[in-house]
Short mmCIF file of C-alpha atoms and ligand atoms in Angstrom, two decimals:
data_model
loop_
_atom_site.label_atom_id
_atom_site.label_comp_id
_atom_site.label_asym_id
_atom_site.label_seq_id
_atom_site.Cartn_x
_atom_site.Cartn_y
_atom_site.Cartn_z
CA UNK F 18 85.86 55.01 102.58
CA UNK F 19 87.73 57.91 100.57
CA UNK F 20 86.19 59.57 98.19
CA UNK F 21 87.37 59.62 94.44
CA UNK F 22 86.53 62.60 92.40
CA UNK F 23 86.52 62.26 88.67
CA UNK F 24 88.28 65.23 87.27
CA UNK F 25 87.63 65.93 83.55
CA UNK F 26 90.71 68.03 82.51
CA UNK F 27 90.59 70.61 79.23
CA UNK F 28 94.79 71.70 79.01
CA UNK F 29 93.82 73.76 76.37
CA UNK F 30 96.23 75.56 74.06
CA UNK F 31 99.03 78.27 74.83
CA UNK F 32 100.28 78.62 78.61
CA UNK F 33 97.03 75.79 78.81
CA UNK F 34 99.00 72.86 78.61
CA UNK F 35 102.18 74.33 80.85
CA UNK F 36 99.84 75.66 84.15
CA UNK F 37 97.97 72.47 83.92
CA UNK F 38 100.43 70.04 84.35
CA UNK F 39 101.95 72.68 87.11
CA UNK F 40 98.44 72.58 88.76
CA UNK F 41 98.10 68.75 88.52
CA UNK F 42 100.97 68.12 90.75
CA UNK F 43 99.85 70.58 92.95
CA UNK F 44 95.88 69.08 93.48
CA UNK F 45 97.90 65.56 93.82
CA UNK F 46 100.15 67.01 97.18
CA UNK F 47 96.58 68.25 98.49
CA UNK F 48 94.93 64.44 98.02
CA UNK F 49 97.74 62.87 99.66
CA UNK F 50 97.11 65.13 102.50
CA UNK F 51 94.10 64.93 102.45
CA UNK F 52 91.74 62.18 102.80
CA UNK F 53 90.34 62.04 99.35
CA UNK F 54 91.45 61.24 96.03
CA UNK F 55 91.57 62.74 92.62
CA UNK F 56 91.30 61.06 89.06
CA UNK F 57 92.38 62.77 86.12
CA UNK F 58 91.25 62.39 82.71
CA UNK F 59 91.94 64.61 79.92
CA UNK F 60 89.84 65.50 77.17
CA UNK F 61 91.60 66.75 74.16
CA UNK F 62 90.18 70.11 72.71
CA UNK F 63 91.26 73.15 71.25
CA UNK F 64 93.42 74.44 68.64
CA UNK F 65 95.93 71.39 68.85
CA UNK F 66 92.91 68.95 68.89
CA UNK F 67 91.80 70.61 65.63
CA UNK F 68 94.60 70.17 64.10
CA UNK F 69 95.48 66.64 65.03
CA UNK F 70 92.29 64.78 64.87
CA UNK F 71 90.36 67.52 62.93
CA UNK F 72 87.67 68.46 66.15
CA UNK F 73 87.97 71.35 68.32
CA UNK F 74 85.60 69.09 70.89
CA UNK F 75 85.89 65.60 70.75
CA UNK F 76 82.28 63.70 70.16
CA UNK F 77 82.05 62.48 73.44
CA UNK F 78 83.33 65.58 75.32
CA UNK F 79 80.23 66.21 77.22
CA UNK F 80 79.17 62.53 77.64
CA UNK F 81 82.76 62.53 79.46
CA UNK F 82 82.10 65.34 81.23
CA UNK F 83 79.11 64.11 82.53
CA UNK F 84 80.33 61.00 83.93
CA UNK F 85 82.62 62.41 85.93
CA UNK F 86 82.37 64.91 89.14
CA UNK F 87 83.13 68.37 87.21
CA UNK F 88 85.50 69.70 84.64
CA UNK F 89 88.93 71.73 85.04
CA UNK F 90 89.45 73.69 81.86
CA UNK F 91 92.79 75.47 80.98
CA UNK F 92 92.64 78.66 78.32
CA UNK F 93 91.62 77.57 74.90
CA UNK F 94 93.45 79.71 71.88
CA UNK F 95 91.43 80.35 68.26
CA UNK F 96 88.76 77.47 69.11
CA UNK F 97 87.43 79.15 71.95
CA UNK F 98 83.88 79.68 70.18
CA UNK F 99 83.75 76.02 69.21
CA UNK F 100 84.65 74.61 72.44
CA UNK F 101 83.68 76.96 75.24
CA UNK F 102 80.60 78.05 74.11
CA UNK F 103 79.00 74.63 73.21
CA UNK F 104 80.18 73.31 76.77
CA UNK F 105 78.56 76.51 78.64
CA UNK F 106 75.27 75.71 76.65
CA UNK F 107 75.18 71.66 76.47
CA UNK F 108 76.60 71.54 80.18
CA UNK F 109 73.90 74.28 80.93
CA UNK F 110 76.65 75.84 82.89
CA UNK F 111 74.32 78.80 83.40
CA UNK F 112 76.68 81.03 86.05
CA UNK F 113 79.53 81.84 85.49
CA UNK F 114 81.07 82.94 89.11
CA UNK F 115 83.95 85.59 88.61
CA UNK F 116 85.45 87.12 92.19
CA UNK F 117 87.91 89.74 91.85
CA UNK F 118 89.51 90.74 95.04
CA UNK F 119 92.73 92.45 95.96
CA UNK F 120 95.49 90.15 96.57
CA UNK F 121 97.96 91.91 99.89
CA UNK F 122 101.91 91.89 98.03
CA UNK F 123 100.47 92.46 94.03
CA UNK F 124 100.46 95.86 93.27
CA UNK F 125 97.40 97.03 91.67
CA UNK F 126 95.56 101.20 91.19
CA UNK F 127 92.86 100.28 94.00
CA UNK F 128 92.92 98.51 97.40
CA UNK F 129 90.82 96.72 99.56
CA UNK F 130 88.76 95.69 96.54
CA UNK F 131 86.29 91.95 97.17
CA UNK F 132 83.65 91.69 94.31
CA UNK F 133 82.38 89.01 92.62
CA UNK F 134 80.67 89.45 88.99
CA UNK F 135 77.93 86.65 88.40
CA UNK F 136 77.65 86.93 84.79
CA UNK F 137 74.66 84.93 82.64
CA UNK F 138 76.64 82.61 80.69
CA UNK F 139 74.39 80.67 78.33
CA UNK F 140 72.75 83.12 76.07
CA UNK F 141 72.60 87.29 75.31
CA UNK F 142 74.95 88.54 72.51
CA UNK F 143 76.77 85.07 72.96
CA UNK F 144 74.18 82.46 72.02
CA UNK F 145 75.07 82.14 68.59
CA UNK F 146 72.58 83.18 66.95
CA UNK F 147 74.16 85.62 64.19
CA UNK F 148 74.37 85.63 60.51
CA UNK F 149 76.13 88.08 57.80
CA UNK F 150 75.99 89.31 54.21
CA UNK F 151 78.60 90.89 52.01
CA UNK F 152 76.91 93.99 53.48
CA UNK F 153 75.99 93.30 57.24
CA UNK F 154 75.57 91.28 60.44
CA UNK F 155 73.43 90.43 63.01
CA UNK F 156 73.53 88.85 66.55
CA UNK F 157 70.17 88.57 68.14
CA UNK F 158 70.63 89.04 72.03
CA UNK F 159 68.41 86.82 73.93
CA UNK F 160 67.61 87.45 77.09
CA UNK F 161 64.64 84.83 78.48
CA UNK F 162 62.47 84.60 81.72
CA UNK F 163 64.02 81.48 82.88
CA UNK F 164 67.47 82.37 82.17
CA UNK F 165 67.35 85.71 84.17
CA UNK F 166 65.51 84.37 87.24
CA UNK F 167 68.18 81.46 88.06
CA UNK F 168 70.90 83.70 87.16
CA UNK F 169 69.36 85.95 89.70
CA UNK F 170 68.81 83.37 91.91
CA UNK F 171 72.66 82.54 91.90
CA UNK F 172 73.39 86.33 92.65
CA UNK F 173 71.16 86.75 95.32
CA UNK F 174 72.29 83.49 97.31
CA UNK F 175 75.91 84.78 96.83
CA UNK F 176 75.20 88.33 97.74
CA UNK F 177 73.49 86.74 101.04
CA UNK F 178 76.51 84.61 102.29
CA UNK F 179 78.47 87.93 101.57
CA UNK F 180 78.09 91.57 102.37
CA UNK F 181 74.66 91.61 101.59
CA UNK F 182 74.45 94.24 98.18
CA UNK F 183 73.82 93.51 95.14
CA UNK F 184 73.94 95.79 91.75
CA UNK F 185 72.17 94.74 88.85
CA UNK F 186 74.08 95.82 85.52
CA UNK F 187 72.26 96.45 82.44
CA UNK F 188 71.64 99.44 79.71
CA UNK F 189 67.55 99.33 80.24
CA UNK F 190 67.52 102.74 78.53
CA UNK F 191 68.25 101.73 75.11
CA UNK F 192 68.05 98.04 74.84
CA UNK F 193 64.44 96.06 75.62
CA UNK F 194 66.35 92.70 76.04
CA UNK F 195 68.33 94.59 79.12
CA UNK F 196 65.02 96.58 80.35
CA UNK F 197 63.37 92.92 80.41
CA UNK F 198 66.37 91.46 82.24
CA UNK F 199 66.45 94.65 84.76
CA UNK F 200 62.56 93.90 85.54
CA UNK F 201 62.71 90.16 85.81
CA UNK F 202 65.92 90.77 88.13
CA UNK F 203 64.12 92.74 90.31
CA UNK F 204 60.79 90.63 90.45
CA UNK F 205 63.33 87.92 91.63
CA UNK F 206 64.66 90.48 93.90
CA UNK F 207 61.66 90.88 96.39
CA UNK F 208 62.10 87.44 97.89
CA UNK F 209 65.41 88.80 99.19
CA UNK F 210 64.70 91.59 101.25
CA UNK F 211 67.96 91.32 103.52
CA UNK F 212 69.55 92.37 100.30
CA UNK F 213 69.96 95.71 99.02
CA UNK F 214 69.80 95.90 95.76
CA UNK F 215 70.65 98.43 93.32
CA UNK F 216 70.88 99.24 89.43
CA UNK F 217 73.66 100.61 87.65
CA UNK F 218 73.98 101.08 83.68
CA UNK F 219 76.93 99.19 82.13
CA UNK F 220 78.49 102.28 80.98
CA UNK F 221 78.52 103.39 84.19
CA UNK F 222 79.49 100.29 86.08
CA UNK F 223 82.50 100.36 83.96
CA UNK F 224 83.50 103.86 85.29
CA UNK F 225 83.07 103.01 88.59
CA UNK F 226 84.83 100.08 88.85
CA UNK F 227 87.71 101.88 87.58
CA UNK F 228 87.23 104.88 90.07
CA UNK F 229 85.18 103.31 93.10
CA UNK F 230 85.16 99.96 92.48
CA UNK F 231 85.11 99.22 96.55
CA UNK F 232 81.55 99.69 96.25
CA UNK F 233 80.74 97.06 94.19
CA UNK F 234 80.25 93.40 96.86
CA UNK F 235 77.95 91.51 94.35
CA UNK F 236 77.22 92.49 90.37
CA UNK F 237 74.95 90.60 88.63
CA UNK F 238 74.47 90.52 84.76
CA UNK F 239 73.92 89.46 80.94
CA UNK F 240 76.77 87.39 79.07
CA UNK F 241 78.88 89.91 77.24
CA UNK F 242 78.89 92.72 80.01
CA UNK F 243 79.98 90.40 82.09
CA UNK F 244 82.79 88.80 79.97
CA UNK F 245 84.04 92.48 79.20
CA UNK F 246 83.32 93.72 83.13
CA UNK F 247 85.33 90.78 84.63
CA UNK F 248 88.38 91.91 82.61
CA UNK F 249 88.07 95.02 83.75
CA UNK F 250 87.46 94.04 87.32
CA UNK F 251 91.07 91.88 86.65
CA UNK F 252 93.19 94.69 85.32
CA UNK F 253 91.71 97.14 88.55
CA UNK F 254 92.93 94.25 91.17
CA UNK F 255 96.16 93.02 89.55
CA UNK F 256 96.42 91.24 87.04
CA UNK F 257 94.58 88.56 84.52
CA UNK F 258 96.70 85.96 85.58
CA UNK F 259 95.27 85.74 89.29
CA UNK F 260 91.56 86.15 88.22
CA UNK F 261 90.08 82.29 88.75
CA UNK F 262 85.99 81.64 88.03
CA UNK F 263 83.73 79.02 87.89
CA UNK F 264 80.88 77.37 85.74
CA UNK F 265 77.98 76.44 87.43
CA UNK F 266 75.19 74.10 86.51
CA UNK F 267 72.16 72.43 88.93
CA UNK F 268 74.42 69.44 88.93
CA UNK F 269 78.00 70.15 87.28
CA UNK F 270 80.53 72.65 86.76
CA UNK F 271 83.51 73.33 85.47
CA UNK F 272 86.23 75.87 86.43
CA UNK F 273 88.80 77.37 84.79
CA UNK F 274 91.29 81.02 84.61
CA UNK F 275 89.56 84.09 83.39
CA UNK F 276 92.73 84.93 80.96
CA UNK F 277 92.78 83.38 77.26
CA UNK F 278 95.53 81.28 76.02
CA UNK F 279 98.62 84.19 76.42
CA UNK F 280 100.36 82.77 73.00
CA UNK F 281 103.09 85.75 73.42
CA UNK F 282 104.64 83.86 75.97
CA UNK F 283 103.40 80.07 75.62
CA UNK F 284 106.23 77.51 76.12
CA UNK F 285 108.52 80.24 78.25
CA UNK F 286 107.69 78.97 81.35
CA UNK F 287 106.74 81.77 82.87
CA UNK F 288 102.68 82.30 82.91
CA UNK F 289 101.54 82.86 86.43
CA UNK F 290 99.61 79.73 87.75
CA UNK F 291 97.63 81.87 90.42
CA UNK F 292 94.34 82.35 88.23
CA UNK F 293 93.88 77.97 87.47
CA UNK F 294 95.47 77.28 91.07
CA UNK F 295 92.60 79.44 92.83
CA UNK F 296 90.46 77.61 90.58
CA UNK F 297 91.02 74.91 92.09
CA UNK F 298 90.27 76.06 95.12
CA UNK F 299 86.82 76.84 94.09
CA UNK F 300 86.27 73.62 92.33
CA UNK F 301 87.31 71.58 95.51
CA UNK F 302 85.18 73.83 97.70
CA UNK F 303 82.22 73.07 95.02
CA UNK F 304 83.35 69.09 95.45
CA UNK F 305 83.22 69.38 99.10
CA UNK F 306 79.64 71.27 99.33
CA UNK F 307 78.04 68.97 96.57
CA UNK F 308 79.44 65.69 98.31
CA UNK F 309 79.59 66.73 101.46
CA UNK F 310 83.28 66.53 102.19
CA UNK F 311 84.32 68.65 104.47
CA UNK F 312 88.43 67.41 103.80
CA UNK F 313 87.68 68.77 100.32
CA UNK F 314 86.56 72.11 101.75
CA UNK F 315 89.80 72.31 104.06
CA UNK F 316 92.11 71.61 100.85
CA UNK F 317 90.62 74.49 99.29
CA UNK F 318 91.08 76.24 102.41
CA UNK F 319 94.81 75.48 102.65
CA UNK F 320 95.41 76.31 98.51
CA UNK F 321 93.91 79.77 98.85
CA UNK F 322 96.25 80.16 101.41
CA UNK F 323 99.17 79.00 100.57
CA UNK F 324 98.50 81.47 97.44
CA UNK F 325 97.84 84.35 99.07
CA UNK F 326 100.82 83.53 101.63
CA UNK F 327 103.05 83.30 98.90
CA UNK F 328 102.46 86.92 97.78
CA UNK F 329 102.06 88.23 101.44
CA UNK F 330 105.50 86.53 102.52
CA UNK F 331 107.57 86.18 99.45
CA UNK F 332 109.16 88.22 96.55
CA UNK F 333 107.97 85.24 94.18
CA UNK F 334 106.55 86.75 91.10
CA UNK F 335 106.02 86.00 87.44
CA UNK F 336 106.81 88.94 84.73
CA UNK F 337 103.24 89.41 84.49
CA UNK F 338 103.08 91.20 88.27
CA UNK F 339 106.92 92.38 87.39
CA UNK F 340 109.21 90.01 88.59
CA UNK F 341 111.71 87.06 87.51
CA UNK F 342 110.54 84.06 88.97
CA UNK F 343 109.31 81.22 86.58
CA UNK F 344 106.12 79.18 86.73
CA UNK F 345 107.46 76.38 88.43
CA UNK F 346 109.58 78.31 90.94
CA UNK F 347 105.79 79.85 92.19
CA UNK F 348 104.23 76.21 92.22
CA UNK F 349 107.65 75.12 94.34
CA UNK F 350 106.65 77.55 97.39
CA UNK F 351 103.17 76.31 96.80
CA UNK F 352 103.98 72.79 97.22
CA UNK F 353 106.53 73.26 99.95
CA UNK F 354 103.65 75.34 102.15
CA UNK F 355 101.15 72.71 101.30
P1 ATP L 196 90.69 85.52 75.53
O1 ATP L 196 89.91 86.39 74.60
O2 ATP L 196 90.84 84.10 75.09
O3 ATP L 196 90.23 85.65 76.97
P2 ATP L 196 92.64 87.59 75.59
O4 ATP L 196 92.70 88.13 74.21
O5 ATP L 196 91.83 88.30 76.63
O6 ATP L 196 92.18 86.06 75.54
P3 ATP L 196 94.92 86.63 77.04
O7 ATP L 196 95.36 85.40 76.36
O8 ATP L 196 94.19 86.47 78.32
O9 ATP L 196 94.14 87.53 76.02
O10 ATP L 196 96.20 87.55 77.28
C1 ATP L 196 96.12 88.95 77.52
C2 ATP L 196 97.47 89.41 78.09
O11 ATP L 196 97.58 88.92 79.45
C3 ATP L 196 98.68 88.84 77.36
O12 ATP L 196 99.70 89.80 77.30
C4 ATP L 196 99.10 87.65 78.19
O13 ATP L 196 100.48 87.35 78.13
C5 ATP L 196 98.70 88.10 79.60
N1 ATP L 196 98.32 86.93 80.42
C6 ATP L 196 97.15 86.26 80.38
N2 ATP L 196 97.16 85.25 81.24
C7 ATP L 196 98.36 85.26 81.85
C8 ATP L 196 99.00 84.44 82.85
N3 ATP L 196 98.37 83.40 83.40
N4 ATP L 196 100.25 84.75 83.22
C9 ATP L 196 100.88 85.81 82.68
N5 ATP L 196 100.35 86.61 81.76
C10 ATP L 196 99.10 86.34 81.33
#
């Protein structure tokens, strides 16, 4: 019998709505081909939500969610906080998965670069719990036990199926939350002695992604390093626009671009779909491990490909990597490879 996947869809705000219809047609070429099937429904959020129904996140956003077999999530704009954040949390979508690799045919200052960041994506500087006075503010950064051990759990499995190193990112020497997170990292470490492990400080890490960042296979760390890292690791391989990641929870995830909402050129046609089509990728990969169908994992197969065939064998290129071409003419050559 084929199998139906549920696909909760976020379009977001900006370029959002634009790359997500793009992608849509794209992920329904791969079910015909392949012998699955994909459902679609959206769940209105963001900045146009808010302002049309007065919620950035509808009531029943993560009931939906829930119900169905993960979540694709374009860029959302000013109502990031109030929608991504409370999804990461309520979803428990504890890792957040961010590869960076080079891409053969976009230029970018280093080659031969294949990382992946596994950033902690539920609490640290991000969990929300702040306050502020006419004369100051506070975030508290929490870093707990339980947090740091699965998040370390997700690095080392990854760091297994890959090169086999794995660098622990923190600033132990002036923050207690990070020297807590370093120790319980390492703790976690010893039942992965194929590994080898190392520490780096995030100061550091930052350097030497920009001047050695072919070192780096696996990185693993705390929310807000790894949100500013990731960026980083985007502008050192290319571009944001190619950078895809995914949010992972013991049972669901959701997956979705590493660039914001790109309002300076919303509505032009011309945002680069690589980011939320490799996305896709990812989530059917996810689809086909969880469910066990292997069709799944050859669609993401053949979507990575046609990607990176596109920029291997063609002069296609959005603005963003310094060419002409528009949004749709990129999702064209997809669709005519797949
Ligand atoms: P956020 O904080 O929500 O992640 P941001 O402030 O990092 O957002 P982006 O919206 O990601 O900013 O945009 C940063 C720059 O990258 C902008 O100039 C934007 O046009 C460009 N950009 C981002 N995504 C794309 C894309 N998919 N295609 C082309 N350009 C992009």
């Amino acid at each position: 019998m084929t199998k139906t996947f549920d696909i909760a869809v976020i379009s977001g705000d900006g370029i959002g709505p634009e790359i997500t219809t793009a992608t849509i047609n794209v992920l329904k070429i791969l079910s015909d081909k392949y012998s699955f099937s994909l459902r679609f429904k959206e769940i209105f959020s963001g900045d146009r939500a808010l302002k049309e129904t007065g919620y950035a996140l509808p009531s029943n956003a993560i009931k939906e969610i829930k119900k169905s077999s993960c979540c694709l999530k374009a860029p959302i704009g000013e109502t990031a906080k109030d929608v991504v954040l409370p999804l990461r949390q309520e979803l428990n979508l504890f890792a957040n998965i961010r590869p960076a690799k080079t891409i053969s045919g976009i230029p970018s200052i280093h080659s031969g670069v294949d990382l992946v960041i596994v950033r902690e994506n539920t609490e640290g500087l991000y969990k929300k719990i702040d306050d502020r006075t006419k004369e100051c503010a506070i975030n508290v950064r929490m870093i707990t036990k339980e947090a740091t051990e699965r998040i370390m759990m997700v690095a080392c499995e990854m760091a297994k199926e890959r090169r086999k190193k794995l660098t622990i990112v923190h600033k132990a020497n002036v923050m207690k939350s990070c020297e807590f997170f370093r120790d319980v990292c390492l703790e976690v470490a010893k039942k992965f002695s194929e590994i080898d492990i190392n520490e780096m400080y995030v100061d550091n890490a930052a350097y030497q992604l920009v001047i050695n960042p072919q070192q780096f296979d696996t990185l693993v760390t705390s929310n807000m390093f790894g949100d500013i890292l990731s960026d980083e690791a985007a502008g050192v391989t290319g571009s944001l626009g190619v950078l895809p990641s995914a949010n992972l929870g013991h049972d669901i995830a959701m997956f979705e671009p590493v660039h914001g909402a790109a309002f300076d050129i919303a509505g032009e046609g011309i945002a680069n779909p690589t980011a939320i089509l490799l996305s896709c990728a990812m989530m059917l990969n996810w689809l086909g491990d969880k469910y066990s169908i292997d069709e799944a994992k050859q669609a993401a197969k053949d979507l990575e490909n046609s990607v990176l065939k596109t920029y291997e064998e063609t002069n296609i290129r959005t603005p963003d990597l310094g060419g002409k071409n528009t949004t749709n003419d990129f999702i064209k050559e997809i669709s005519s490879r797949l």
